[in-house]
Amino acid sequence: MDNDVSAGSTSASASTLGHLALGLTLLAFGLGHTGVFDGITAASAATVAMFVGGITLFVAGLLEFRGGDSFNGTAFVGLGAFWFTWGAASGDTALSGDAAGLFLLLWALLALSLTLGAAGGGLLPQVMYGLLFVSLLLLGIAQFAELGTLAKVAGWVAALSGLLAWYGATAAWAKWPTALPGRAAGRGVTATG
């Protein structure tokens, strides 16, 4: 291994790894809640959540902290803790719906903080974390109220957030755009021929 790797390139790699892990975990978690695939439930995503979402995100977060990126470090370590805990608890049949709802609502607060903190990083991460917040909020409410339909909607929102995370990581490698095109310089500006 090259000891001359700069902190910046380590952080860029860790960021890509973190967003890929988050994207894959959110896709598995979200699609599991939608019921779109026969025999696949949210509990089916527990292993992915523990190892890809939990451990991989946690390690990527530590690498982000090492590289000097406190926002992605906090996001990945925090979400890694969430996914590992959710994956470990999803097999616990003694967990009540109210306890699961409270767990999801508390972690929705982290997602809300990440949404607000991503404001300076562009629209893609802000929308991605915003969708994660909405999905956790809806899932928490669905657990409290025992609303399977709301849980399915939340699953689609989580899957969409996962697609955005995956796109952001893939775009970094492929040099695809991650920002929406800007509008003209100001009010009243017209194109002339």
Coordinates of C-alpha atoms in Angstrom, one line a residue, residues 70-142:
S70 CA -16.3 16.2 9.4
F71 CA -19.7 16.3 7.7
N72 CA -19.3 13.0 5.7
G73 CA -17.5 11.5 8.7
T74 CA -20.4 12.3 11.0
A75 CA -23.0 11.2 8.3
F76 CA -21.3 7.9 7.6
V77 CA -20.4 7.0 11.3
G78 CA -23.9 8.0 12.4
L79 CA -25.7 6.1 9.6
G80 CA -23.4 3.2 10.1
A81 CA -24.5 3.0 13.7
F82 CA -28.1 3.2 12.6
W83 CA -27.9 0.5 10.0
F84 CA -25.9 -1.9 12.3
T85 CA -28.4 -1.4 15.1
W86 CA -31.4 -1.8 12.8
G87 CA -30.0 -4.9 11.2
A88 CA -29.3 -6.5 14.6
A89 CA -32.7 -5.6 16.0
S90 CA -34.8 -6.5 12.9
G91 CA -34.7 -10.2 13.9
D92 CA -35.9 -9.4 17.4
T93 CA -39.5 -10.5 17.6
A94 CA -39.9 -9.1 21.1
L95 CA -39.5 -5.5 19.8
S96 CA -42.9 -3.8 19.9
G97 CA -44.2 -1.7 17.0
D98 CA -44.1 1.4 19.3
A99 CA -40.4 0.7 20.2
A100 CA -39.6 0.3 16.5
G101 CA -41.5 3.5 15.7
L102 CA -39.6 5.5 18.3
F103 CA -36.3 4.1 17.1
L104 CA -37.1 5.2 13.5
L105 CA -38.3 8.6 14.6
L106 CA -35.2 9.2 16.7
W107 CA -32.9 8.3 13.7
A108 CA -35.1 10.5 11.5
L109 CA -33.7 13.4 13.6
L110 CA -30.2 12.5 12.5
A111 CA -31.4 12.4 8.9
L112 CA -33.0 15.9 9.4
S113 CA -29.7 17.2 10.8
L114 CA -27.8 15.8 7.8
T115 CA -30.3 17.3 5.4
L116 CA -29.8 20.8 7.0
G117 CA -26.0 20.3 7.2
A118 CA -25.8 19.3 3.5
A119 CA -27.2 22.7 2.4
G120 CA -23.7 23.9 1.4
G121 CA -22.8 20.7 -0.4
G122 CA -25.2 21.0 -3.3
L123 CA -28.7 19.9 -4.1
L124 CA -28.0 16.2 -4.6
P125 CA -26.9 15.3 -1.1
Q126 CA -29.5 17.6 0.4
V127 CA -32.3 15.9 -1.5
M128 CA -30.8 12.4 -0.7
Y129 CA -30.7 13.1 3.0
G130 CA -34.1 14.8 2.9
L131 CA -35.6 11.7 1.3
L132 CA -34.0 9.6 4.0
F133 CA -35.5 11.8 6.6
V134 CA -39.0 11.5 5.0
S135 CA -38.7 7.8 4.7
L136 CA -37.7 7.3 8.4
L137 CA -40.4 9.7 9.5
L138 CA -43.1 7.8 7.5
L139 CA -41.8 4.4 8.7
G140 CA -41.9 5.6 12.3
I141 CA -45.4 6.8 11.9
A142 CA -46.4 3.6 10.1

